Amino acid sequence: MQRSYFLKNMLNDEWEKIKKIVESVLNHKTTERNDFLDGLNLSVEMRAEIDSLIAFDDESADFLNQSAVNYSRDFFDDEDINNSLIGQKIGVYSIHRELGFGGMGAVYLAERNDGKFEQKVALKFLKRELNTAALRRRFKQEREILASLEHPNIARLIDAGTTDDKIPYFAMEYVEGLPIDEYCRKNKLNLNQRLDLFRIVCNAVAFAHRNLIVHRDLKPSNVLVSQNGTPKLLDFGISKILSEEFDQTNSATVTKLGVMTPSYASPEQLQSKSVTTATDIYSLGVILYELLSGHRPFEAKESDLKQIYQAVLENEPPLPSAMIETFSKTLKQFTEAKTEVKQEENKNLNTKFNKINRETGQNRLQYTISADANLNSQSLRGDLDNIVLKAIRKEPERRYSSAENFSEDIKKYLRGLPVSARPNTFSYRAEKFVKRNRASVFAGLLIFIAVLGGIVATLWQSQIAQAERLKAEKRFNEVRKLANSNLFDVYPEIENLEGSIKAREKILTNALEYLDSLSKEAAGDLELQSELATAYEKVGDVQGALNNSSLGNIKAGLESYGKATSLRESVFLANDKNSDFKEKLANNYYVTGRTLWNNTQTKEAENAFEKSLKLRRELILDLPDSIDAKNRLAVLLIDYGAIPAFNFEAKKALELFNQAIEIIETLRQKEPENIDLKKSLARGLRILSKAKSAVGDYDGGLNSLNQALQLSKELADQFPTDFKIQRSVWLTESMTCELFIDQGDGIKSAESCLKTINFPEKALSKEPENGVVAYDLAISHFNTSRGFRLAEKPADAIIEATKAIDVMSKLSKKNPDDSEYKRNLAIYETEKSRALIKINQPEKAISGLENAIATLIPIIETDKETTTYQYDLCIAYQYSAAAYSKTGNKKNAIINIDKALTIANNLKTSNLLRTSDGDLISQLEKEKAEYSK
């Protein structure tokens, strides 16, 4: 009563004073307001009026905390709703008609009329009765949210202002389109088209989340799709700002706001719990459920508020595929019932329908429409069922962690890849790609080859007609699934198995033609290009990798690596910030460099290693805590250092090796049992011994080899069927025998070299096509021949050298353009000739040495950088002179010894002569003096 009396007798200036005081009070924190007012010495009546107005403002803020069902259009008087803004002019806009009505206000279609340009907009007004300070702040906040969301799939904010009577409004982009579910039905979108459209919506939501905004009311009516198929996300009016910078007192009403649609609301929303981005994931899941099945998970309960709340909070949703089946079954029942009673009274028909309703728990009205012919339960079973159910799990932490992850899982499904919503087990991948998980590996490979032939034919025929094109696309995806399974699931299982080379050759060689045709389809598809590159690299490994079980065809291997390089570079160029793309390109350069080095292409190998080294150092900066990244850098330094080590540049080699081993030892302090680090350390110690022996440190070299052998044997015991690891033991023992040869210790070298023959000999008997073990066997025979020569057993040396020549000749015939095989044949001939000279058969020695010299000269002309070849030629000339001297032909002896001296002096001038051969020149001069007598 007192307030009414005061208002009735209040003067205008008193009212203006009260308004100013109230505005000032509202800018203070709640706890500070009483102190502020006490200090103003107000009259009792004026203080009461101010307290009353502040209380009314607080009550209006609490109004926002109502639940969804209480906060609807029905709350407002129809007369107030239709307060006839239609036809009025607000700012530069003329209002045409009402578009919709939300919790905080109405939305109207308006058109700009200032004469500058024509533009339709959606004008959103705050309800007059809600025009309080708290809700104006909320309305302003919505405006700020929209202004920050510049995205092609989010309706943008165009303008903002207030009416003459201070009602806030803002103008939004007018989206003329259909709700996403209606659009899909009307345009008869197929499954993949619906998924692609939904992924665009996910990207828009993800953008909002990255800007710390949760929509909180995602539903089909808030996702309109224009006529050209572009979806637009609407209505951020109930969004929650996640920024910690936003004042918590002011945001209290925002975070508790109950405006939402129960059918799409998450359990935590219905329980008034904390809302996060997981809330939007749930709503997106319900939308996808509806797009794929034509129904919502609990739509049968939607007519009863209590039931829908209980269902969302407690009941497990049916599978989307099961929902379609239930719908189809019930629709069939209704159709049959209608037929049965078509002659009866309408009440009998209703009685029949009601009986079906009670039995099925469904609403008859759902089945009065035709079923969507573009939806079927079979296509949803498995991955899509699991993807949808993961998104709408009741526990927020069990849903997708982000809208990007949700979208990515759908992308994986579309590409035929394993999805995260299913366990990533081998059996699942086999079911998805191979579809014959009970068959043996080789049977699966044969099926893959057969399907490859079929798909190539289908792809060709698909150009004939549009219908065939669709069929070909389906077959293309099916084969891609099989290719991924066999190349990336099955193949790694047999890659390192002894005796598997023929199976690996068959699957990969037959795949080459298919891969070449598939690569034409890969333009712009980074993921497919990366898959193809991996496949080509695996083909290259089988064809010519000398560090693994392969066919020994280095040229073919390099061609496959080259195809992979082009694809890797294209993918990396498109996204050079992607660490995975960078890692794979670095590895491609590394493998190519190793193969080039094995093929005597030294300069090209160094170039590839340098490219890999640049990327490896960048990766360590990108991933400073990654042990794998640092280990791979160490391995690269080791293999790069092999080039100067074998070219007698010991100082440069030692620098690279020491860097590598320091990295590995540091990493091993953190993970001493790490298998990869053990492999890398053994590798580094082996090659380090080569550099040490080159400078005459044989004890240091032997110590490094003993450490490497211990590590290699430990790994071999741990992995008895792994060919690479078993071969590493052989490689360490071979380098030990070579060290004794460099020392000139005949007994130890013959004994240690002889033991290295057993491993490659057995491996070659199991796999005669294996070029790697054939090469290893030739090396073992050659080293044993050298050992016997030093042990003064020339007859045994000739036997072993002959065996080495026989094995290497077979390899060279298979690969006639391989200069490394030819170079080896030349040094084997030289070794055999040295033994022939010992047993006084100079004529045979001369014949072998002439062949060796004729082989080495063109190799050196092609590769003048590799000094090892020059040293080999020098030795061949030296012993050719010795053989001629034995026959009494001193003229030819002097010619050949002069050629040897020229090469040795050039090496010395370039500081490339090995420390162990420091007396080579004096030895050659001494021999020349003898031939000149």
Coordinates of N, CA and C in Angstrom, one line a residue, residues 877-878 881 891-905 924 928 931-932:
Y877 N 94.9 -53.2 -60.1 CA 96.1 -52.9 -60.9 C 97.4 -53.4 -60.2
Q878 N 97.4 -53.3 -58.9 CA 98.6 -53.8 -58.2 C 98.8 -55.2 -58.4
A881 N 99.8 -56.2 -61.9 CA 101.3 -56.1 -62.2 C 102.0 -57.2 -61.6
K891 N 107.1 -55.3 -68.8 CA 106.6 -54.1 -69.3 C 105.1 -53.8 -68.8
N892 N 104.3 -54.9 -69.0 CA 102.9 -54.8 -68.5 C 102.8 -54.6 -67.0
A893 N 103.8 -55.3 -66.3 CA 103.9 -55.2 -64.8 C 104.1 -53.7 -64.4
I894 N 105.0 -53.0 -65.1 CA 105.3 -51.6 -64.8 C 104.1 -50.7 -65.1
I895 N 103.4 -51.0 -66.3 CA 102.3 -50.2 -66.7 C 101.2 -50.2 -65.6
N896 N 100.9 -51.4 -65.2 CA 99.9 -51.6 -64.2 C 100.2 -51.0 -62.8
I897 N 101.5 -51.2 -62.4 CA 101.9 -50.6 -61.1 C 101.9 -49.1 -61.1
D898 N 102.2 -48.5 -62.3 CA 102.1 -47.1 -62.4 C 100.6 -46.6 -62.3
K899 N 99.7 -47.3 -62.9 CA 98.3 -46.9 -62.7 C 97.9 -47.0 -61.3
A900 N 98.3 -48.1 -60.6 CA 98.0 -48.2 -59.2 C 98.6 -47.0 -58.4
L901 N 99.8 -46.7 -58.7 CA 100.5 -45.5 -57.9 C 99.7 -44.2 -58.2
T902 N 99.3 -44.0 -59.4 CA 98.5 -42.8 -59.7 C 97.3 -42.6 -58.9
I903 N 96.5 -43.7 -58.8 CA 95.3 -43.7 -58.0 C 95.6 -43.5 -56.5
A904 N 96.6 -44.2 -56.0 CA 97.0 -44.1 -54.6 C 97.4 -42.7 -54.2
N905 N 98.2 -42.1 -55.1 CA 98.7 -40.7 -54.8 C 97.5 -39.7 -54.8
L924 N 103.8 -49.9 -53.1 CA 103.7 -49.9 -54.6 C 105.0 -49.5 -55.2
K928 N 107.4 -51.6 -57.8 CA 107.8 -51.0 -59.1 C 109.3 -51.1 -59.3
Y931 N 110.1 -54.6 -60.3 CA 109.7 -55.0 -61.7 C 110.7 -54.3 -62.7
S932 N 111.3 -53.2 -62.3 CA 112.2 -52.4 -63.2 C 113.6 -53.0 -63.3

